[in-house]
Amino acid sequence: SFDTPDNFDDELAGTRKLSGVNASGDNSRSENSLDDPLDDPTGVLPEILPSISPEAEVEIDPEDIVQEAELLLRESAPHDFDVLVIGGGPGGYVAAIKAAQNGAHVGLVEERELGGVCLNRGCIPTKTLLESIDVMRLIRRAHLYGVRLGGDATPDVAAMHRRKSEVVAEMRARVTELLRENNVEVIRGRARFVGEHCVEVSTRNGEIISETRRISAVHIIVATGSLPQRLPVPGADLPGVVTSDDVLEAGPVPQSIV
């Protein structure tokens, strides 16, 4: 049970009048009902306008009314998702999980690996390789700390890359599990807009589009990330000119890097 304020009945009557229902509870139009152009027999406007007493003076921004009405129409119209996120990197998958935790039905479109550039071809693999190098350097300096080791520490580049791949795969699996636990539907493919609230997702088999699917959503978040960009200078496409993606691939270590 709870205590009602002294003016509870008056406030309730005011709310009923605003929605076109008189204080007695029937559906007849009261003299204080909303008039055209805001006359609303459907009862939608009470969801948009705050509950107020009939005597209060309220400034209503017509643009806000239009925006809220359009949002209600979109939400009530048939759609596949409340929120659709394009891109499965740190920005995309975090936004998808947060939206799902707040009650939205969420889809996420990703063409490549979940986790995006950061997890797969950026921060995580780079720092994993650097950690291996730091360990080797520390071992080489062990005598400075009073530790004697037999022989010299030498790098095993292939083993470093194997460890890097294992770390990346483990963290990618964690991202996949987080999305699953929060009921985010992952859609494989590349998305392109075909309408304000609709995208077409295509999956490829090499250069051939093998399947397309149209997906609608009330809200769409674009979190597509980035790609390495080659400089528009002569010779940028010659052998030996590599991108950050190439550097992180297992291969022979160059004698020098410019």
PDB file of C-alpha atoms in Angstrom:
ATOM      1  CA  SER A   1       0.000   0.000   0.000  1.00  0.00           C
ATOM      2  CA  PHE A   2       1.084   3.632  -0.404  1.00  0.00           C
ATOM      3  CA  ASP A   3      -0.088   7.080   0.617  1.00  0.00           C
ATOM      4  CA  THR A   4      -1.553   9.250  -2.119  1.00  0.00           C
ATOM      5  CA  PRO A   5      -0.996  13.017  -2.146  1.00  0.00           C
ATOM      6  CA  ASP A   6      -3.894  15.277  -1.200  1.00  0.00           C
ATOM      7  CA  ASN A   7      -4.320  16.483  -4.771  1.00  0.00           C
ATOM      8  CA  PHE A   8      -4.064  13.027  -6.347  1.00  0.00           C
ATOM      9  CA  ASP A   9      -7.689  12.961  -7.510  1.00  0.00           C
ATOM     10  CA  ASP A  10      -7.336  16.435  -9.041  1.00  0.00           C
ATOM     11  CA  GLU A  11      -4.173  15.433 -10.911  1.00  0.00           C
ATOM     12  CA  LEU A  12      -5.815  12.227 -12.133  1.00  0.00           C
ATOM     13  CA  ALA A  13      -8.802  14.182 -13.382  1.00  0.00           C
ATOM     14  CA  GLY A  14      -6.481  16.594 -15.162  1.00  0.00           C
ATOM     15  CA  THR A  15      -4.665  13.728 -16.859  1.00  0.00           C
ATOM     16  CA  ARG A  16      -7.938  12.185 -17.976  1.00  0.00           C
ATOM     17  CA  LYS A  17      -9.069  15.489 -19.441  1.00  0.00           C
ATOM     18  CA  LEU A  18      -5.812  15.810 -21.365  1.00  0.00           C
ATOM     19  CA  SER A  19      -6.280  12.395 -22.923  1.00  0.00           C
ATOM     20  CA  GLY A  20      -9.929  12.994 -23.783  1.00  0.00           C
ATOM     21  CA  VAL A  21     -11.398  11.012 -20.892  1.00  0.00           C
ATOM     22  CA  ASN A  22     -13.481  12.883 -18.348  1.00  0.00           C
ATOM     23  CA  ALA A  23     -13.040  12.549 -14.605  1.00  0.00           C
ATOM     24  CA  SER A  24     -15.853  10.031 -14.309  1.00  0.00           C
ATOM     25  CA  GLY A  25     -13.902   7.533 -16.417  1.00  0.00           C
ATOM     26  CA  ASP A  26     -16.034   7.383 -19.577  1.00  0.00           C
ATOM     27  CA  ASN A  27     -14.833   8.192 -23.079  1.00  0.00           C
ATOM     28  CA  SER A  28     -17.026  11.216 -23.758  1.00  0.00           C
ATOM     29  CA  ARG A  29     -15.152  14.359 -24.754  1.00  0.00           C
ATOM     30  CA  SER A  30     -14.875  16.848 -21.901  1.00  0.00           C
ATOM     31  CA  GLU A  31     -14.905  20.597 -22.342  1.00  0.00           C
ATOM     32  CA  ASN A  32     -11.192  20.661 -21.494  1.00  0.00           C
ATOM     33  CA  SER A  33     -10.240  18.093 -24.160  1.00  0.00           C
ATOM     34  CA  LEU A  34      -7.522  18.965 -26.625  1.00  0.00           C
ATOM     35  CA  ASP A  35      -8.750  20.864 -29.654  1.00  0.00           C
ATOM     36  CA  ASP A  36      -7.597  20.677 -33.256  1.00  0.00           C
ATOM     37  CA  PRO A  37      -4.806  20.625 -34.496  1.00  0.00           C
ATOM     38  CA  LEU A  38      -3.586  18.680 -31.465  1.00  0.00           C
ATOM     39  CA  ASP A  39      -6.866  16.831 -30.985  1.00  0.00           C
ATOM     40  CA  ASP A  40      -5.815  13.231 -30.423  1.00  0.00           C
ATOM     41  CA  PRO A  41      -8.547  10.592 -30.063  1.00  0.00           C
ATOM     42  CA  THR A  42      -5.908   7.825 -30.290  1.00  0.00           C
ATOM     43  CA  GLY A  43      -4.379   8.690 -26.922  1.00  0.00           C
ATOM     44  CA  VAL A  44      -0.845   8.929 -28.380  1.00  0.00           C
ATOM     45  CA  LEU A  45      -0.137  12.504 -27.294  1.00  0.00           C
ATOM     46  CA  PRO A  46      -0.172  11.730 -23.555  1.00  0.00           C
ATOM     47  CA  GLU A  47       2.909   9.598 -24.244  1.00  0.00           C
ATOM     48  CA  ILE A  48       4.595  12.616 -25.822  1.00  0.00           C
ATOM     49  CA  LEU A  49       3.424  15.455 -23.582  1.00  0.00           C
ATOM     50  CA  PRO A  50       4.189  15.526 -19.859  1.00  0.00           C
ATOM     51  CA  SER A  51       1.330  14.911 -17.441  1.00  0.00           C
ATOM     52  CA  ILE A  52       0.212  18.397 -16.380  1.00  0.00           C
ATOM     53  CA  SER A  53      -2.753  19.997 -14.712  1.00  0.00           C
ATOM     54  CA  PRO A  54      -5.260  21.687 -17.042  1.00  0.00           C
ATOM     55  CA  GLU A  55      -4.524  25.089 -15.498  1.00  0.00           C
ATOM     56  CA  ALA A  56      -0.762  25.018 -16.154  1.00  0.00           C
ATOM     57  CA  GLU A  57       0.749  27.073 -18.968  1.00  0.00           C
ATOM     58  CA  VAL A  58       2.989  24.909 -21.115  1.00  0.00           C
ATOM     59  CA  GLU A  59       5.192  25.951 -24.010  1.00  0.00           C
ATOM     60  CA  ILE A  60       5.154  23.263 -26.690  1.00  0.00           C
ATOM     61  CA  ASP A  61       7.829  23.185 -29.377  1.00  0.00           C
ATOM     62  CA  PRO A  62       6.132  21.959 -32.583  1.00  0.00           C
ATOM     63  CA  GLU A  63       9.404  20.464 -33.819  1.00  0.00           C
ATOM     64  CA  ASP A  64       9.705  18.320 -30.687  1.00  0.00           C
ATOM     65  CA  ILE A  65       6.146  17.078 -31.182  1.00  0.00           C
ATOM     66  CA  VAL A  66       6.887  16.142 -34.795  1.00  0.00           C
ATOM     67  CA  GLN A  67      10.135  14.343 -33.888  1.00  0.00           C
ATOM     68  CA  GLU A  68       8.536  12.368 -31.080  1.00  0.00           C
ATOM     69  CA  ALA A  69       5.550  11.482 -33.249  1.00  0.00           C
ATOM     70  CA  GLU A  70       7.837  10.288 -36.045  1.00  0.00           C
ATOM     71  CA  LEU A  71       9.770   8.154 -33.554  1.00  0.00           C
ATOM     72  CA  LEU A  72       6.554   6.588 -32.250  1.00  0.00           C
ATOM     73  CA  LEU A  73       5.460   5.827 -35.802  1.00  0.00           C
ATOM     74  CA  ARG A  74       8.803   4.191 -36.607  1.00  0.00           C
ATOM     75  CA  GLU A  75       8.691   2.121 -33.445  1.00  0.00           C
ATOM     76  CA  SER A  76       5.144   0.963 -34.158  1.00  0.00           C
ATOM     77  CA  ALA A  77       5.877   0.149 -37.813  1.00  0.00           C
ATOM     78  CA  PRO A  78       7.216  -3.329 -38.656  1.00  0.00           C
ATOM     79  CA  HIS A  79      11.019  -3.468 -38.281  1.00  0.00           C
ATOM     80  CA  ASP A  80      13.664  -6.136 -37.762  1.00  0.00           C
ATOM     81  CA  PHE A  81      15.570  -4.454 -34.929  1.00  0.00           C
ATOM     82  CA  ASP A  82      15.228  -1.587 -32.513  1.00  0.00           C
ATOM     83  CA  VAL A  83      18.945  -0.854 -32.988  1.00  0.00           C
ATOM     84  CA  LEU A  84      21.196  -2.047 -35.805  1.00  0.00           C
ATOM     85  CA  VAL A  85      24.956  -1.524 -35.466  1.00  0.00           C
ATOM     86  CA  ILE A  86      27.176  -1.578 -38.546  1.00  0.00           C
ATOM     87  CA  GLY A  87      30.668  -2.585 -37.492  1.00  0.00           C
ATOM     88  CA  GLY A  88      31.875  -5.042 -34.853  1.00  0.00           C
ATOM     89  CA  GLY A  89      34.889  -3.154 -33.493  1.00  0.00           C
ATOM     90  CA  PRO A  90      35.284  -1.640 -29.996  1.00  0.00           C
ATOM     91  CA  GLY A  91      32.834   1.151 -30.817  1.00  0.00           C
ATOM     92  CA  GLY A  92      30.272  -1.121 -32.463  1.00  0.00           C
ATOM     93  CA  TYR A  93      30.110  -4.150 -30.198  1.00  0.00           C
ATOM     94  CA  VAL A  94      30.158  -2.038 -27.024  1.00  0.00           C
ATOM     95  CA  ALA A  95      27.256   0.078 -28.349  1.00  0.00           C
ATOM     96  CA  ALA A  96      25.345  -3.084 -29.304  1.00  0.00           C
ATOM     97  CA  ILE A  97      25.801  -4.666 -25.872  1.00  0.00           C
ATOM     98  CA  LYS A  98      24.829  -1.462 -24.060  1.00  0.00           C
ATOM     99  CA  ALA A  99      21.677  -1.064 -26.174  1.00  0.00           C
ATOM    100  CA  ALA A 100      20.724  -4.693 -25.525  1.00  0.00           C
ATOM    101  CA  GLN A 101      21.262  -4.271 -21.782  1.00  0.00           C
ATOM    102  CA  ASN A 102      18.807  -1.357 -21.916  1.00  0.00           C
ATOM    103  CA  GLY A 103      16.113  -3.574 -23.405  1.00  0.00           C
ATOM    104  CA  ALA A 104      16.535  -3.046 -27.153  1.00  0.00           C
ATOM    105  CA  HIS A 105      16.376  -5.805 -29.770  1.00  0.00           C
ATOM    106  CA  VAL A 106      19.816  -5.400 -31.363  1.00  0.00           C
ATOM    107  CA  GLY A 107      21.537  -6.633 -34.504  1.00  0.00           C
ATOM    108  CA  LEU A 108      25.202  -6.175 -35.454  1.00  0.00           C
ATOM    109  CA  VAL A 109      26.583  -6.384 -38.991  1.00  0.00           C
ATOM    110  CA  GLU A 110      30.248  -7.316 -39.450  1.00  0.00           C
ATOM    111  CA  GLU A 111      32.008  -8.320 -42.643  1.00  0.00           C
ATOM    112  CA  ARG A 112      35.260  -9.534 -41.089  1.00  0.00           C
ATOM    113  CA  GLU A 113      36.317 -10.649 -37.594  1.00  0.00           C
ATOM    114  CA  LEU A 114      34.532  -9.424 -34.492  1.00  0.00           C
ATOM    115  CA  GLY A 115      36.681  -7.014 -32.533  1.00  0.00           C
ATOM    116  CA  GLY A 116      37.588  -4.847 -35.505  1.00  0.00           C
ATOM    117  CA  VAL A 117      41.001  -3.425 -36.323  1.00  0.00           C
ATOM    118  CA  CYS A 118      42.001  -2.885 -32.697  1.00  0.00           C
ATOM    119  CA  LEU A 119      41.651  -6.490 -31.645  1.00  0.00           C
ATOM    120  CA  ASN A 120      42.672  -8.214 -34.880  1.00  0.00           C
ATOM    121  CA  ARG A 121      45.118  -5.955 -36.738  1.00  0.00           C
ATOM    122  CA  GLY A 122      45.987  -3.111 -34.375  1.00  0.00           C
ATOM    123  CA  CYS A 123      46.337  -2.571 -30.636  1.00  0.00           C
ATOM    124  CA  ILE A 124      46.169  -6.140 -29.333  1.00  0.00           C
ATOM    125  CA  PRO A 125      48.505  -7.961 -31.777  1.00  0.00           C
ATOM    126  CA  THR A 126      50.975  -5.048 -31.713  1.00  0.00           C
ATOM    127  CA  LYS A 127      51.171  -4.993 -27.915  1.00  0.00           C
ATOM    128  CA  THR A 128      51.427  -8.782 -27.785  1.00  0.00           C
ATOM    129  CA  LEU A 129      54.478  -8.764 -30.067  1.00  0.00           C
ATOM    130  CA  LEU A 130      56.014  -5.855 -28.150  1.00  0.00           C
ATOM    131  CA  GLU A 131      55.595  -7.790 -24.910  1.00  0.00           C
ATOM    132  CA  SER A 132      57.585 -10.679 -26.377  1.00  0.00           C
ATOM    133  CA  ILE A 133      60.377  -8.270 -27.356  1.00  0.00           C
ATOM    134  CA  ASP A 134      60.326  -6.658 -23.903  1.00  0.00           C
ATOM    135  CA  VAL A 135      60.784 -10.091 -22.291  1.00  0.00           C
ATOM    136  CA  MET A 136      63.769 -10.814 -24.544  1.00  0.00           C
ATOM    137  CA  ARG A 137      65.361  -7.452 -23.745  1.00  0.00           C
ATOM    138  CA  LEU A 138      64.854  -8.019 -20.014  1.00  0.00           C
ATOM    139  CA  ILE A 139      66.534 -11.432 -20.235  1.00  0.00           C
ATOM    140  CA  ARG A 140      69.500  -9.893 -22.063  1.00  0.00           C
ATOM    141  CA  ARG A 141      69.829  -7.376 -19.232  1.00  0.00           C
ATOM    142  CA  ALA A 142      69.340  -9.954 -16.489  1.00  0.00           C
ATOM    143  CA  HIS A 143      72.986  -9.655 -15.361  1.00  0.00           C
ATOM    144  CA  LEU A 144      72.288  -6.045 -14.422  1.00  0.00           C
ATOM    145  CA  TYR A 145      69.841  -7.403 -11.844  1.00  0.00           C
ATOM    146  CA  GLY A 146      72.261 -10.002 -10.513  1.00  0.00           C
ATOM    147  CA  VAL A 147      70.843 -12.886 -12.552  1.00  0.00           C
ATOM    148  CA  ARG A 148      73.184 -15.081 -14.596  1.00  0.00           C
ATOM    149  CA  LEU A 149      71.722 -16.999 -17.533  1.00  0.00           C
ATOM    150  CA  GLY A 150      73.446 -19.533 -19.741  1.00  0.00           C
ATOM    151  CA  GLY A 151      73.658 -18.465 -23.381  1.00  0.00           C
ATOM    152  CA  ASP A 152      72.060 -15.522 -25.142  1.00  0.00           C
ATOM    153  CA  ALA A 153      68.359 -14.821 -25.581  1.00  0.00           C
ATOM    154  CA  THR A 154      67.389 -14.971 -29.245  1.00  0.00           C
ATOM    155  CA  PRO A 155      64.016 -14.207 -30.843  1.00  0.00           C
ATOM    156  CA  ASP A 156      61.835 -16.949 -32.281  1.00  0.00           C
ATOM    157  CA  VAL A 157      59.687 -14.820 -34.579  1.00  0.00           C
ATOM    158  CA  ALA A 158      57.404 -17.659 -35.642  1.00  0.00           C
ATOM    159  CA  ALA A 159      56.670 -18.538 -32.000  1.00  0.00           C
ATOM    160  CA  MET A 160      55.976 -14.864 -31.229  1.00  0.00           C
ATOM    161  CA  HIS A 161      53.417 -14.741 -34.026  1.00  0.00           C
ATOM    162  CA  ARG A 162      51.810 -17.965 -32.827  1.00  0.00           C
ATOM    163  CA  ARG A 163      51.389 -16.485 -29.363  1.00  0.00           C
ATOM    164  CA  LYS A 164      49.989 -13.285 -30.899  1.00  0.00           C
ATOM    165  CA  SER A 165      47.408 -15.294 -32.864  1.00  0.00           C
ATOM    166  CA  GLU A 166      46.409 -17.246 -29.747  1.00  0.00           C
ATOM    167  CA  VAL A 167      45.890 -14.059 -27.722  1.00  0.00           C
ATOM    168  CA  VAL A 168      43.812 -12.472 -30.492  1.00  0.00           C
ATOM    169  CA  ALA A 169      41.682 -15.605 -30.934  1.00  0.00           C
ATOM    170  CA  GLU A 170      41.022 -15.826 -27.181  1.00  0.00           C
ATOM    171  CA  MET A 171      39.928 -12.196 -26.928  1.00  0.00           C
ATOM    172  CA  ARG A 172      37.775 -12.480 -30.068  1.00  0.00           C
ATOM    173  CA  ALA A 173      36.033 -15.482 -28.503  1.00  0.00           C
ATOM    174  CA  ARG A 174      35.287 -13.367 -25.431  1.00  0.00           C
ATOM    175  CA  VAL A 175      33.684 -10.673 -27.590  1.00  0.00           C
ATOM    176  CA  THR A 176      31.593 -13.299 -29.374  1.00  0.00           C
ATOM    177  CA  GLU A 177      30.445 -14.714 -26.038  1.00  0.00           C
ATOM    178  CA  LEU A 178      29.542 -11.263 -24.674  1.00  0.00           C
ATOM    179  CA  LEU A 179      27.355 -10.587 -27.704  1.00  0.00           C
ATOM    180  CA  ARG A 180      25.687 -13.982 -27.346  1.00  0.00           C
ATOM    181  CA  GLU A 181      25.063 -13.519 -23.619  1.00  0.00           C
ATOM    182  CA  ASN A 182      23.378 -10.170 -24.294  1.00  0.00           C
ATOM    183  CA  ASN A 183      21.222 -11.576 -27.132  1.00  0.00           C
ATOM    184  CA  VAL A 184      22.813  -9.443 -29.856  1.00  0.00           C
ATOM    185  CA  GLU A 185      22.255 -11.056 -33.263  1.00  0.00           C
ATOM    186  CA  VAL A 186      25.448 -11.024 -35.333  1.00  0.00           C
ATOM    187  CA  ILE A 187      24.859 -10.757 -39.091  1.00  0.00           C
ATOM    188  CA  ARG A 188      27.766 -11.583 -41.365  1.00  0.00           C
ATOM    189  CA  GLY A 189      28.167  -9.396 -44.423  1.00  0.00           C
ATOM    190  CA  ARG A 190      28.691  -5.867 -45.735  1.00  0.00           C
ATOM    191  CA  ALA A 191      25.921  -3.306 -45.236  1.00  0.00           C
ATOM    192  CA  ARG A 192      24.876  -0.423 -47.457  1.00  0.00           C
ATOM    193  CA  PHE A 193      22.008   1.988 -46.931  1.00  0.00           C
ATOM    194  CA  VAL A 194      18.989   1.601 -49.208  1.00  0.00           C
ATOM    195  CA  GLY A 195      16.749   3.845 -47.111  1.00  0.00           C
ATOM    196  CA  GLU A 196      16.851   6.087 -44.069  1.00  0.00           C
ATOM    197  CA  HIS A 197      16.108   3.161 -41.770  1.00  0.00           C
ATOM    198  CA  CYS A 198      16.954   0.207 -44.009  1.00  0.00           C
ATOM    199  CA  VAL A 199      20.192  -1.432 -45.127  1.00  0.00           C
ATOM    200  CA  GLU A 200      21.033  -4.212 -47.533  1.00  0.00           C
ATOM    201  CA  VAL A 201      23.538  -6.737 -46.211  1.00  0.00           C
ATOM    202  CA  SER A 202      25.481  -8.754 -48.768  1.00  0.00           C
ATOM    203  CA  THR A 203      27.792 -11.706 -48.229  1.00  0.00           C
ATOM    204  CA  ARG A 204      30.514 -12.487 -50.754  1.00  0.00           C
ATOM    205  CA  ASN A 205      32.191 -15.564 -52.055  1.00  0.00           C
ATOM    206  CA  GLY A 206      35.371 -13.988 -53.349  1.00  0.00           C
ATOM    207  CA  GLU A 207      34.279 -11.202 -55.685  1.00  0.00           C
ATOM    208  CA  ILE A 208      30.801 -12.682 -56.194  1.00  0.00           C
ATOM    209  CA  ILE A 209      27.854 -11.613 -54.018  1.00  0.00           C
ATOM    210  CA  SER A 210      26.313 -14.879 -52.864  1.00  0.00           C
ATOM    211  CA  GLU A 211      23.438 -13.593 -50.717  1.00  0.00           C
ATOM    212  CA  THR A 212      21.650 -10.337 -49.877  1.00  0.00           C
ATOM    213  CA  ARG A 213      19.267  -9.449 -47.076  1.00  0.00           C
ATOM    214  CA  ARG A 214      17.340  -6.263 -46.327  1.00  0.00           C
ATOM    215  CA  ILE A 215      17.179  -5.223 -42.681  1.00  0.00           C
ATOM    216  CA  SER A 216      15.147  -2.396 -41.164  1.00  0.00           C
ATOM    217  CA  ALA A 217      15.718  -0.748 -37.792  1.00  0.00           C
ATOM    218  CA  VAL A 218      14.361   2.145 -35.783  1.00  0.00           C
ATOM    219  CA  HIS A 219      17.911   3.332 -35.060  1.00  0.00           C
ATOM    220  CA  ILE A 220      21.112   2.562 -37.013  1.00  0.00           C
ATOM    221  CA  ILE A 221      24.595   3.150 -35.581  1.00  0.00           C
ATOM    222  CA  VAL A 222      27.482   3.410 -38.061  1.00  0.00           C
ATOM    223  CA  ALA A 223      30.742   2.221 -36.478  1.00  0.00           C
ATOM    224  CA  THR A 224      32.680   1.045 -39.508  1.00  0.00           C
ATOM    225  CA  GLY A 225      36.223   1.733 -38.275  1.00  0.00           C
ATOM    226  CA  SER A 226      39.157   2.228 -40.645  1.00  0.00           C
ATOM    227  CA  LEU A 227      41.454   0.642 -43.205  1.00  0.00           C
ATOM    228  CA  PRO A 228      45.168   1.192 -43.922  1.00  0.00           C
ATOM    229  CA  GLN A 229      45.647   3.920 -46.519  1.00  0.00           C
ATOM    230  CA  ARG A 230      48.535   3.878 -48.973  1.00  0.00           C
ATOM    231  CA  LEU A 231      50.059   7.262 -49.708  1.00  0.00           C
ATOM    232  CA  PRO A 232      49.258   8.606 -53.196  1.00  0.00           C
ATOM    233  CA  VAL A 233      52.915   8.828 -54.226  1.00  0.00           C
ATOM    234  CA  PRO A 234      54.869   7.053 -56.988  1.00  0.00           C
ATOM    235  CA  GLY A 235      56.203   3.693 -55.824  1.00  0.00           C
ATOM    236  CA  ALA A 236      53.690   3.191 -53.016  1.00  0.00           C
ATOM    237  CA  ASP A 237      52.622  -0.107 -54.607  1.00  0.00           C
ATOM    238  CA  LEU A 238      56.140  -1.522 -55.079  1.00  0.00           C
ATOM    239  CA  PRO A 239      57.278  -4.737 -53.330  1.00  0.00           C
ATOM    240  CA  GLY A 240      58.602  -4.025 -49.873  1.00  0.00           C
ATOM    241  CA  VAL A 241      56.177  -1.163 -49.215  1.00  0.00           C
ATOM    242  CA  VAL A 242      53.886  -2.542 -46.541  1.00  0.00           C
ATOM    243  CA  THR A 243      50.920  -1.437 -44.466  1.00  0.00           C
ATOM    244  CA  SER A 244      50.324  -1.966 -40.754  1.00  0.00           C
ATOM    245  CA  ASP A 245      48.315  -5.082 -41.636  1.00  0.00           C
ATOM    246  CA  ASP A 246      51.287  -6.530 -43.526  1.00  0.00           C
ATOM    247  CA  VAL A 247      53.731  -5.858 -40.690  1.00  0.00           C
ATOM    248  CA  LEU A 248      51.635  -7.894 -38.273  1.00  0.00           C
ATOM    249  CA  GLU A 249      51.618 -10.955 -40.534  1.00  0.00           C
ATOM    250  CA  ALA A 250      54.165 -13.702 -39.867  1.00  0.00           C
ATOM    251  CA  GLY A 251      57.116 -13.441 -42.239  1.00  0.00           C
ATOM    252  CA  PRO A 252      60.828 -12.733 -42.432  1.00  0.00           C
ATOM    253  CA  VAL A 253      62.036  -9.832 -40.313  1.00  0.00           C
ATOM    254  CA  PRO A 254      63.472  -7.048 -42.541  1.00  0.00           C
ATOM    255  CA  GLN A 255      66.981  -5.823 -41.887  1.00  0.00           C
ATOM    256  CA  SER A 256      65.754  -2.241 -41.738  1.00  0.00           C
ATOM    257  CA  ILE A 257      62.488  -0.330 -41.681  1.00  0.00           C
ATOM    258  CA  VAL A 258      62.009   3.258 -42.825  1.00  0.00           C
TER     259      VAL A 258
END
